[in-house]
Coordinates of C-alpha atoms in Angstrom, one line a residue:
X1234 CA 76.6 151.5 230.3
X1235 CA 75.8 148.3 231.6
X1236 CA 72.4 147.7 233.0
X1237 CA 70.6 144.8 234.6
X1238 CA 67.3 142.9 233.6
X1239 CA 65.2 140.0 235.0
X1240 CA 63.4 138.0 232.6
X1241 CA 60.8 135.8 234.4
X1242 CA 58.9 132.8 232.7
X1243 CA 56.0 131.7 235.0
X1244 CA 54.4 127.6 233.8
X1245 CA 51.4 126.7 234.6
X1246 CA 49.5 125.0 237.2
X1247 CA 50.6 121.6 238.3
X1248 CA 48.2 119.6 237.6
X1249 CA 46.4 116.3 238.6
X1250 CA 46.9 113.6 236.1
X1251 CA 47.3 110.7 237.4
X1252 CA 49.6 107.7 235.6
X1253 CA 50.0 104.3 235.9
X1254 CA 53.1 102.3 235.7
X1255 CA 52.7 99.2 234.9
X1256 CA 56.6 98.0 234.8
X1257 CA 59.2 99.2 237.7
X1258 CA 60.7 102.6 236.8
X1259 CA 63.8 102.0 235.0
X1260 CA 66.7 103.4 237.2
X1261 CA 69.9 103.1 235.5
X1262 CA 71.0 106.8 235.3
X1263 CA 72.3 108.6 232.6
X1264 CA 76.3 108.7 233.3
X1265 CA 76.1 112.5 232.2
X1266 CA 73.1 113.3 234.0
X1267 CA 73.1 115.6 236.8
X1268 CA 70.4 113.7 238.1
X1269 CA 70.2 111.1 240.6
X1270 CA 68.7 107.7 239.7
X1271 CA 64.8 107.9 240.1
X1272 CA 64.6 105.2 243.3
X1273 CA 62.8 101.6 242.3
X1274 CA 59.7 102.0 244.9
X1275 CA 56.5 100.7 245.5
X1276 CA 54.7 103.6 244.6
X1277 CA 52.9 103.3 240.9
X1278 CA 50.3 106.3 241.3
X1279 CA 52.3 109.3 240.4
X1280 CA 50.8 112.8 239.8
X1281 CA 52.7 114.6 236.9
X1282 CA 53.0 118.0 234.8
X1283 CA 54.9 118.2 231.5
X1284 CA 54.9 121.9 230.5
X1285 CA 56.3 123.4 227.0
X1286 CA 56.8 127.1 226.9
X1287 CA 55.2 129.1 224.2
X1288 CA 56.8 132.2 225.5
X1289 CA 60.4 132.5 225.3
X1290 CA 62.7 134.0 227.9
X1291 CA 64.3 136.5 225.6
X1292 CA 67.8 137.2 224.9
X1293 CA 68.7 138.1 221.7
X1294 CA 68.8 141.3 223.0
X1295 CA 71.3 140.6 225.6
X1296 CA 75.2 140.7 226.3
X1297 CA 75.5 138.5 229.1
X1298 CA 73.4 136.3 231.1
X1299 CA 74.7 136.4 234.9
X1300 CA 72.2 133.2 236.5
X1301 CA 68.8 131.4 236.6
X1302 CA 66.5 132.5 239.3
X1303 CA 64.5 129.7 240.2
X1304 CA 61.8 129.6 242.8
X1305 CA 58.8 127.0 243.8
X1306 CA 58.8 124.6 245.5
X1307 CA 60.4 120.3 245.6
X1308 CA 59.0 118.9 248.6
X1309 CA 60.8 115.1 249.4
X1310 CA 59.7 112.6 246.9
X1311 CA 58.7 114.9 244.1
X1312 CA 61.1 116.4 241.0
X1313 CA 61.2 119.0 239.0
X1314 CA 63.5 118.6 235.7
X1315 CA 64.3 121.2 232.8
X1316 CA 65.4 121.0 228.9
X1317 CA 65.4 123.9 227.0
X1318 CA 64.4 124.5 223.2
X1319 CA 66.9 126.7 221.1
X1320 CA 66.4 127.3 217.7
X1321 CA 64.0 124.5 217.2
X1322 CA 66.8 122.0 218.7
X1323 CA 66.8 120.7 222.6
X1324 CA 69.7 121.3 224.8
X1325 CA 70.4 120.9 228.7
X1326 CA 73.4 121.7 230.6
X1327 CA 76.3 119.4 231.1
X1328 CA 79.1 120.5 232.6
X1329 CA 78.5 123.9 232.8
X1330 CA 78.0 124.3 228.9
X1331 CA 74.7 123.7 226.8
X1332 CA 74.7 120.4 225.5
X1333 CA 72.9 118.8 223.0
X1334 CA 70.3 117.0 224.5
X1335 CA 69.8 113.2 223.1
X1336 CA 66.3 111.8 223.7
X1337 CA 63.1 112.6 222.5
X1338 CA 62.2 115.2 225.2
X1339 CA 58.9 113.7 226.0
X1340 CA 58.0 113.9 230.5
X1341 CA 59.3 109.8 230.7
X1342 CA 62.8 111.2 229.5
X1343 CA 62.7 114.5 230.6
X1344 CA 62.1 113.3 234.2
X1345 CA 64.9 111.3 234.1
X1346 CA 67.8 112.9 232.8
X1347 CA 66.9 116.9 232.6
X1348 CA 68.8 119.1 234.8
X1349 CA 68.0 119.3 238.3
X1350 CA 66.8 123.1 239.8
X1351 CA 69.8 123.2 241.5
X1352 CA 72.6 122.4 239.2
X1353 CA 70.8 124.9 237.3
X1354 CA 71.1 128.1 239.7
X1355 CA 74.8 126.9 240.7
X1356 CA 75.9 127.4 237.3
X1357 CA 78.4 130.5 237.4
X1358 CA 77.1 132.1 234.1
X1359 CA 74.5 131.0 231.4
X1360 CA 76.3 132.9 228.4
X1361 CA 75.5 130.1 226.0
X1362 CA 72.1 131.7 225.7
X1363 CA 72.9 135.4 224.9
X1364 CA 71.7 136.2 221.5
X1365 CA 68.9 133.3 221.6
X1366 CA 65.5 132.9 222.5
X1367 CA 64.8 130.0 225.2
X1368 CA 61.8 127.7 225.4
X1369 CA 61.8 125.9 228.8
X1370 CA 60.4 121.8 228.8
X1371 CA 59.5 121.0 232.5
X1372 CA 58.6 117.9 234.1
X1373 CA 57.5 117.4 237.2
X1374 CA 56.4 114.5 239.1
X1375 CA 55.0 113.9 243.0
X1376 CA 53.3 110.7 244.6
X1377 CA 49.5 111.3 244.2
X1378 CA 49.2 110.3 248.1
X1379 CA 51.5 113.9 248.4
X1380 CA 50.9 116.5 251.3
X1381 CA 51.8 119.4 249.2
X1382 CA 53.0 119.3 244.9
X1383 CA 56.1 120.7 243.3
X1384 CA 55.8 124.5 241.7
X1385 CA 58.4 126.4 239.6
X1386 CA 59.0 130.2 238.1
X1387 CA 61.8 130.4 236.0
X1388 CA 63.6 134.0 235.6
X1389 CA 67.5 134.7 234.0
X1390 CA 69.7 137.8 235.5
X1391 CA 70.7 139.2 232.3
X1392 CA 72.8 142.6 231.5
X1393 CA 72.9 144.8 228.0
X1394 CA 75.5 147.0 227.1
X1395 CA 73.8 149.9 225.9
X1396 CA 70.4 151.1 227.0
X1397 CA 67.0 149.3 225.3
X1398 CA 64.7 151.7 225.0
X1399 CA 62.5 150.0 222.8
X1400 CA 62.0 146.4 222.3
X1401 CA 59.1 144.1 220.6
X1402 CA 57.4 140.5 221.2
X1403 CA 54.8 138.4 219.6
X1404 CA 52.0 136.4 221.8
X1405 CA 51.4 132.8 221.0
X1406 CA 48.9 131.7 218.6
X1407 CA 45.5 131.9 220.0
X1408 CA 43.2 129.2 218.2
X1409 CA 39.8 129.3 218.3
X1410 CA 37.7 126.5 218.1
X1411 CA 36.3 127.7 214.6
X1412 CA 36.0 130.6 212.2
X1413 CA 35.1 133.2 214.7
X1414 CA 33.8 137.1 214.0
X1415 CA 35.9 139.4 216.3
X1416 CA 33.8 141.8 217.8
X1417 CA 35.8 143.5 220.0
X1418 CA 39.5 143.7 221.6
X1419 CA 40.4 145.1 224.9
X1420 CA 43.6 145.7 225.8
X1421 CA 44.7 146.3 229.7
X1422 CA 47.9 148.4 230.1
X1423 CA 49.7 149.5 233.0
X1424 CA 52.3 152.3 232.3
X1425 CA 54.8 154.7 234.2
X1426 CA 56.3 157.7 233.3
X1427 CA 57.1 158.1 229.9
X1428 CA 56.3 154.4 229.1
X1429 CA 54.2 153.1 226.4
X1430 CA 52.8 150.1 224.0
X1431 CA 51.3 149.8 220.6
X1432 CA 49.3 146.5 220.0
X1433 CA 48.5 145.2 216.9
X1434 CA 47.1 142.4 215.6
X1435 CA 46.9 139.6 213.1
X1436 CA 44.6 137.4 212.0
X1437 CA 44.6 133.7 210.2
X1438 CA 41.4 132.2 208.2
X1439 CA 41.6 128.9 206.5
X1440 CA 45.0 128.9 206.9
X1441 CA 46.1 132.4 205.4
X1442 CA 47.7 135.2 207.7
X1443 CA 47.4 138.5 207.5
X1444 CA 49.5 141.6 207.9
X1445 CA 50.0 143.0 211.4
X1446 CA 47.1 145.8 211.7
X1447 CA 45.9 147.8 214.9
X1448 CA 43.1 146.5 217.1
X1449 CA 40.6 148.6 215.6
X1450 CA 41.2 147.4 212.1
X1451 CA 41.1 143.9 213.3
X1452 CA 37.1 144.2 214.6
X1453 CA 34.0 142.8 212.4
X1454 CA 36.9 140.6 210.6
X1455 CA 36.4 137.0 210.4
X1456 CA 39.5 134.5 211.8
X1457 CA 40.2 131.0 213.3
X1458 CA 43.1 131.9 214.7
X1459 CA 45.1 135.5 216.2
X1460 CA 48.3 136.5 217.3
X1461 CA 49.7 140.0 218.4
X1462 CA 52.8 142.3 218.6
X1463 CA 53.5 144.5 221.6
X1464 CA 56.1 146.9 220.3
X1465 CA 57.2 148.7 223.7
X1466 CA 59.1 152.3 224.1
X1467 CA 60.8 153.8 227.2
X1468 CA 62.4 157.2 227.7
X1469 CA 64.5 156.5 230.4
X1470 CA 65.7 152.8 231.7
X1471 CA 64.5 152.5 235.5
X1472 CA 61.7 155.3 235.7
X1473 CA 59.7 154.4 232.9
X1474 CA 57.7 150.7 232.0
X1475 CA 54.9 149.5 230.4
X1476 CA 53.3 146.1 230.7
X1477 CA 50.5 144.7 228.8
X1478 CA 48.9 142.8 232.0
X1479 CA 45.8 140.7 229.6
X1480 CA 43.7 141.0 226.5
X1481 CA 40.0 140.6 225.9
X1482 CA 38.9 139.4 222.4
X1483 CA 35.4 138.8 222.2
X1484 CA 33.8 137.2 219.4
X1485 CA 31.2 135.1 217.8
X1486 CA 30.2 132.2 215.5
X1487 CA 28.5 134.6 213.1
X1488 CA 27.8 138.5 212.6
X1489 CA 24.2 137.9 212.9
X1490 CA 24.6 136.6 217.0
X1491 CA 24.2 140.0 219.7
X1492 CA 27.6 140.3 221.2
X1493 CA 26.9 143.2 223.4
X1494 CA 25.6 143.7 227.0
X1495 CA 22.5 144.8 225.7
X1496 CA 19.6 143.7 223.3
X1497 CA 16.3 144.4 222.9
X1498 CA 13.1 142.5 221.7
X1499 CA 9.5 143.9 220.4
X1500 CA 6.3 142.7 220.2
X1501 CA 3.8 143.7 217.3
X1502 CA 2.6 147.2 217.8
X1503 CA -1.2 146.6 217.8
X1504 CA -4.8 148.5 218.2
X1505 CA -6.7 146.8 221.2
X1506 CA -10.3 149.4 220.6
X1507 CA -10.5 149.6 224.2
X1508 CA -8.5 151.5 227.2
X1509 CA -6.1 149.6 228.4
X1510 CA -4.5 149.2 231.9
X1511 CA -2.8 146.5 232.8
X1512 CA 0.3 144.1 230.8
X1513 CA 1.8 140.9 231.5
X1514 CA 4.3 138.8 230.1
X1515 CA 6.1 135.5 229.9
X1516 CA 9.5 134.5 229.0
X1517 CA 10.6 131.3 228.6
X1518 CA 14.9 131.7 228.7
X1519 CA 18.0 129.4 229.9
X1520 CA 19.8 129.8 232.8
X1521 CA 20.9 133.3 234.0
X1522 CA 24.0 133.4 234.7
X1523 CA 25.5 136.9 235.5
X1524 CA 22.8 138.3 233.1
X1525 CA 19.5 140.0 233.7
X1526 CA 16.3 140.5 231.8
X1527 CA 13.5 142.9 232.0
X1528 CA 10.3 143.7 230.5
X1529 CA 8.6 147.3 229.4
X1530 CA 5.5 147.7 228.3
X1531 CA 4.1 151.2 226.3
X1532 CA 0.6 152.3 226.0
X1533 CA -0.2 155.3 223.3
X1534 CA -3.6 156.7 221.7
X1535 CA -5.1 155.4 218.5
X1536 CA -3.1 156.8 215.8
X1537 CA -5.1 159.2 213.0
X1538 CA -5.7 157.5 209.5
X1539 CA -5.5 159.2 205.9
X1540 CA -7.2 157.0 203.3
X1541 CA -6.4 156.9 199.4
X1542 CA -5.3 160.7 199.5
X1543 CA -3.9 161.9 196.9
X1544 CA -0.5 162.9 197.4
X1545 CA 1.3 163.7 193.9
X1546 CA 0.8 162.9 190.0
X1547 CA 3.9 160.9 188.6
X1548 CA 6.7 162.8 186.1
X1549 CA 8.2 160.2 184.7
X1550 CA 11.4 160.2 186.7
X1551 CA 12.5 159.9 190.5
X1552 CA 10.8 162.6 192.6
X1553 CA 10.3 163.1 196.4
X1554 CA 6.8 163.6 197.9
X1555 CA 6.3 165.4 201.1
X1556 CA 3.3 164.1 203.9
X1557 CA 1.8 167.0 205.2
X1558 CA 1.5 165.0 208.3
X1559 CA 3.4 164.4 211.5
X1560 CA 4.4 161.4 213.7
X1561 CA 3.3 159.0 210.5
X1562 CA 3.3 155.4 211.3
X1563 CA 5.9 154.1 208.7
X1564 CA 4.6 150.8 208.9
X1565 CA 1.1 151.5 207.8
X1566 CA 2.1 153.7 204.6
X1567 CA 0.2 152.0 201.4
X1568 CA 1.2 153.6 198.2
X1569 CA -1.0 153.4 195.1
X1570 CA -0.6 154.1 191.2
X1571 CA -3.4 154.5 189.1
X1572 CA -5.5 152.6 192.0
X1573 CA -3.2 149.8 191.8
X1574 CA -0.9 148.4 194.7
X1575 CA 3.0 150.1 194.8
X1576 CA 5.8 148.7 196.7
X1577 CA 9.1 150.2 194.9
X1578 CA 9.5 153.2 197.0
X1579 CA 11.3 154.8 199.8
X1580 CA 9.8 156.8 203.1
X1581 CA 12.2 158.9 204.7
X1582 CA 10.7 159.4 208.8
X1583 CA 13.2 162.5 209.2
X1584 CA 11.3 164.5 206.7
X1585 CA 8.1 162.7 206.0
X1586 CA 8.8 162.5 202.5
X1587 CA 8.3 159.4 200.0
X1588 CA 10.7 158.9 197.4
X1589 CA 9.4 156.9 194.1
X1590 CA 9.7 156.9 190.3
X1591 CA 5.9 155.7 188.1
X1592 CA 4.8 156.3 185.3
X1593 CA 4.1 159.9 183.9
X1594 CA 1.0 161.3 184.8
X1595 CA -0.4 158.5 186.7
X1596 CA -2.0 159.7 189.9
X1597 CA -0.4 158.5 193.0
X1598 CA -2.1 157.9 196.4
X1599 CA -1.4 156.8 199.7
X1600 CA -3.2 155.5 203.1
X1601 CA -1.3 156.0 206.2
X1602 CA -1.3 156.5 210.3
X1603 CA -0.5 159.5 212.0
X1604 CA -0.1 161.5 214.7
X1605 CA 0.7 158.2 216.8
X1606 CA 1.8 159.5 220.0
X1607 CA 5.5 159.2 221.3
X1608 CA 6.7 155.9 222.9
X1609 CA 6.6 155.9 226.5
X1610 CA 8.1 152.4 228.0
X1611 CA 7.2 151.9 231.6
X1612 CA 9.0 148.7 233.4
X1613 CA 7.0 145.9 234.5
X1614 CA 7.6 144.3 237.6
X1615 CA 9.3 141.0 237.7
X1616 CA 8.2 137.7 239.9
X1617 CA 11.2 135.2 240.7
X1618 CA 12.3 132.6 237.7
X1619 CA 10.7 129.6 237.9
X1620 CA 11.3 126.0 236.4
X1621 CA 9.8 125.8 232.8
X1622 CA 10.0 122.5 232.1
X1623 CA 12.3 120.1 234.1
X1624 CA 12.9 117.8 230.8
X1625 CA 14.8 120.9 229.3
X1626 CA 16.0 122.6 231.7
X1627 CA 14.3 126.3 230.7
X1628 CA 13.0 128.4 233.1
X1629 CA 10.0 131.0 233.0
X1630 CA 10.0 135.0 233.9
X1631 CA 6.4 136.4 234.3
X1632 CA 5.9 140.1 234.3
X1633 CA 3.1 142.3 235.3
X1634 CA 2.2 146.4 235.1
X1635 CA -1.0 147.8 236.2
X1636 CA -1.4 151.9 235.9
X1637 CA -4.8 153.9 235.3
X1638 CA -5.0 155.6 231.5
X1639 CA -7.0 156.9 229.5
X1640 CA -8.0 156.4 226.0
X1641 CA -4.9 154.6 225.5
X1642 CA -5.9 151.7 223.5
X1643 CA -2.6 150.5 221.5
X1644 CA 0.4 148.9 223.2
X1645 CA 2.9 146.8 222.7
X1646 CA 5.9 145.0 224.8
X1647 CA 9.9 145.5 225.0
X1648 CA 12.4 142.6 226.2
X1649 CA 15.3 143.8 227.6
X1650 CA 18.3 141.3 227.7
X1651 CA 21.3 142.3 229.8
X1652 CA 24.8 140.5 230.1
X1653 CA 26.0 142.1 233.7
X1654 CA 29.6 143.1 234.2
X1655 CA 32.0 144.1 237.0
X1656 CA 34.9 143.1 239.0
X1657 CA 34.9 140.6 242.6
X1658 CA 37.7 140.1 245.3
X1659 CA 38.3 138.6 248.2
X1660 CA 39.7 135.5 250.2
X1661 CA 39.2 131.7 248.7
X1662 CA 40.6 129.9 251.3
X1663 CA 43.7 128.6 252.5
X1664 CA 46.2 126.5 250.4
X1665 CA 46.4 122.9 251.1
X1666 CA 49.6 122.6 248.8
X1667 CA 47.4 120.5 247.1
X1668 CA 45.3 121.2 244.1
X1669 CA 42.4 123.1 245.2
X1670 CA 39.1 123.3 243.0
X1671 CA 36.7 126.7 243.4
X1672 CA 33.3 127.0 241.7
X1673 CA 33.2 131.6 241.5
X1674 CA 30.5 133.6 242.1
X1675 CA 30.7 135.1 239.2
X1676 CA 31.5 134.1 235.7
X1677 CA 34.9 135.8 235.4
X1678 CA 37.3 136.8 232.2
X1679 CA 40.1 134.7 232.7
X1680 CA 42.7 136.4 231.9
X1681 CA 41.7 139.0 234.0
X1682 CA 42.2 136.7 237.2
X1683 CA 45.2 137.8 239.6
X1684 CA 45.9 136.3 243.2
X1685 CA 47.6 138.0 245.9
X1686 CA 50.1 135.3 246.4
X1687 CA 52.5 133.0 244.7
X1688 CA 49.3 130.9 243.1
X1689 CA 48.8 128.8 239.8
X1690 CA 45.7 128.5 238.5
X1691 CA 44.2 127.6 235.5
X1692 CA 40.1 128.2 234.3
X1693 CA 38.1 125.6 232.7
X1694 CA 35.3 128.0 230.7
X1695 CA 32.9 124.2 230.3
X1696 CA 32.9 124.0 233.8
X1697 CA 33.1 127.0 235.6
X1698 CA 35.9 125.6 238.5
X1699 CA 39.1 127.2 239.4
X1700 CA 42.0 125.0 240.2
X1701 CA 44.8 126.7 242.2
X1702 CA 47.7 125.4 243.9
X1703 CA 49.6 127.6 246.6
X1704 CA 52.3 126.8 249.4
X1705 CA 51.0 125.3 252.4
X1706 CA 48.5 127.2 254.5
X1707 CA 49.0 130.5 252.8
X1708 CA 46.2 132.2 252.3
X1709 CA 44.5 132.4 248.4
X1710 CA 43.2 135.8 247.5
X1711 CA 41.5 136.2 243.9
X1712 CA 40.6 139.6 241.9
X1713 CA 38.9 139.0 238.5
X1714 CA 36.5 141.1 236.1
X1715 CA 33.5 139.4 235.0
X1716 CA 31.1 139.4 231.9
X1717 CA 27.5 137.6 232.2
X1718 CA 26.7 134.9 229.8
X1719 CA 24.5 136.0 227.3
X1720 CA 20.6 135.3 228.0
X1721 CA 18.7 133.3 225.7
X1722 CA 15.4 133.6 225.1
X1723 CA 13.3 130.8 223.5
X1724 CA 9.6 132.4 223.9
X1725 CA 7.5 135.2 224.9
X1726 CA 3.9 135.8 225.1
X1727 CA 2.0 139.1 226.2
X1728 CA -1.3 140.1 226.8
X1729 CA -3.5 143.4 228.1
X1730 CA -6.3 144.2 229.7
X1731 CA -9.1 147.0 230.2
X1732 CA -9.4 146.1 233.5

């Protein structure tokens, strides 16, 4: 049975380098080239792209490769040249066959003498690549002066004979910038019908690899570096798919750092002596950027005291002591032996009981708080962030809660830090043909970013801007999840009043 396949191989933006020639453009051709001579003009400032695939278009798998399926655009006065990399050797096409290709493959040569887009689609088949894994090399070039840039997608018509019902490929390496702790992976998978993926993962630190393991194995693991597997599984060829459309990894520079959407900070629990009924507070934080923080504060009773009770007389050996007590203050539990101080023991707040081993027939005594009263946090209200200090750069959250109480003379206060979280879409702009920078609303995930329309883009994470180039005055829609930076709080003071 013979069926057919598209393999598609999408490069990245063009971007906006600009060079400078100082010596006229050499324009002798190539006699084998299918390129024609690169005109000696005036023009110096060119804008250029030199892309290497880390993805292969696949075809090991395959028994014939019909064409190439090249779209984008070449407006007059740009290029757009191709080599490809096959088994860790370059090759372009000369007379309809894959030739070995000569020069060093850097953009000055590729430009020159790489095979033109269309000599590339004319060609009647593109057998030399069944059985082989293809790494595309494009250059592209356009004056910097240019009303729209050059854009490419590169895809091969392929046919099997026999159906694949299963098939499996490896990511590129993702580096990180140091040894990282992975905190969580996130997969998103789009399936039909009987269609399905297993990821796995592995993971490289101080240049050692590991095995292949599954995502969850690969969380609270330290790495520099990690690559995956998608092994894929159909049922039937044409009704069922699955595509693994991105994948989340988020991590930190050490266990220690809060890598969640939410944390929580607490002041000193503490006895004020008189009724309290009104709490403020002041943070001193960075930035927020997607991220939220607020401020509870909880009032309770003055807890009950027990003063050097006796609770037990030692055996010898390891024995549990039960508090006759409820709602004991863990904190303020002072064990004694014989009168004399005793840290080495354990209190277990589930059952009240204290756990310690002293000397036979010693008497044992304890001071404690109880009967506390249960936590009840009430949220303060918020004013509007206000400039700290203009030399740093902070800025300053005041809180404030006023209620009537009674007798309620211990309190204490709760920071809440949250990193916000959802998805945004709608319409950019429209496309110049030009590269077009975006600052977002929101923060997003970048490889959660999808566009409507035929659009390259690329993120830069220091900077926050989006730059996207699209055909000529279509218009540039964006979807993209997002994931507030985490707040950071330098400083926060609290105080209460009777009044």
């Amino acid at each position: 049975m013979l069926t057919s396949n598209t393999i598609r191989f999408a490069t990245d933006t063009f971007g906006a380098a600009v060079v400078f020639n100082e010596e006229p453009i050499d324009s002798t051709p190539d006699p084998d080239a299918p390129d024609d001579p690169i005109p000696d003009e005036e023009q110096t400032f060119m804008k250029t792209a030199f892309l290497v695939s880390k993805v292969p278009l696949d075809c090991s798998q395959k028994s014939a490769v019909d064409s190439f399926v090249i779209t984008g655009n070449e407006p007059a006065g740009s290029r757009r040249r191709l080599i490809f990399m096959v088994d860790d050797a370059l090759f372009k096409f000369k007379n309809g066959r894959l030739a070995t290709y000569n020069d060093q493959g850097n953009f000055d040569d590729v430009i020159k003498y790489g095979n033109k887009v269309d000599v590339l689609t004319a060609l009647p088949n593109v057998n030399d690549f069944v059985g082989k894994k293809i790494y595309p090399i494009i250059a592209m070039q356009a004056p910097s002066d240019a009303e729209e840039f050059p854009t490419i997608k590169i895809g091969l018509v392929t046919r099997a004979t026999s159906e694949q019902l299963t098939d499996s490929q490896d990511s590129p390496v993702y580096e990180f910038d140091s040894t990282q702790t992975i905190s969580a992976i996130t997969p998103k998978i789009n399936t039909q019908g009987a269609g399905s993926v297993q990821i796995t993962a592995r993971l490289r630190k101080g240049g050692s690899w590991s095995s292949f393991m599954s995502l969850t194995n690969a969380v609270d693991k330290d790495a520099d570096a990690i690559q995956f597997r998608m092994n894929y599984s159909v049922t039937t060829v044409g009704s069922d798919s699955a595509q693994v459309e991105s994948i989340t990894v988020k991590h930190s520079s050490g266990a220690a750092l809060v890598t969640g959407n939410v944390a929580n900070l607490y002041s000193v629990v503490a006895d004020y002596t008189v009724p309290l009924k009104s709490a403020y507070c002041l943070v001193r934080h960075d930035p927020l950027v997607d991220a939220k923080i607020e401020a509870y504060v909880n009032f309770m009773p003055k807890p009950k005291h027990r003063e050097l009770i006796q609770i037990a007389t030692a055996t010898g050996s390891q024995q549990q002591i039960s508090l006759n007590d409820e709602n004991i203050v863990a904190s303020s539990i002072n064990i004694f032996v014989n009168g004399v101080p005793f840290f080495d023991f354990d209190f277990s707040t589930e059952t009240s009981t204290i756990i310690l081993t002293a000397t036979r027939n010693a008497v044992i005594t304890a001071s404690y708080d109880y009967d506390s009263g249960q936590e009840s946090w009430l949220q303060m209200n918020a004013d509007d962030s206000q400039p700290y200090n203009d030399d740093d750069g902070t800025y300053s959250t005041r809180f404030t809660f006023s209620q009537e109480t009674e007798g309620l003379t211990v309190a204490n206060i709760r920071i809440r830090l949250l990193r916000l979280s959802g998805s945004s879409r709608g319409k950019l702009g429209t496309a110049t043909g030009k590269t077009q920078l975006f600052s977002l609303k929101h923060k997003p995930v970048p490889s959660s970013i999808t566009f409507t329309e035929d659009v390259k883009h690329s993120y830069d994470e220091s900077t926050a801007i989006l730059s996207c180039v699209a055909p000529k005055n279509t218009p540039i829609f964006i979807n993209y999840d997002y994931l507030g930076e985490a707040p950071v709080v330098y400083s926060f003071a609290a105080g209460f009043s009777a009044a």
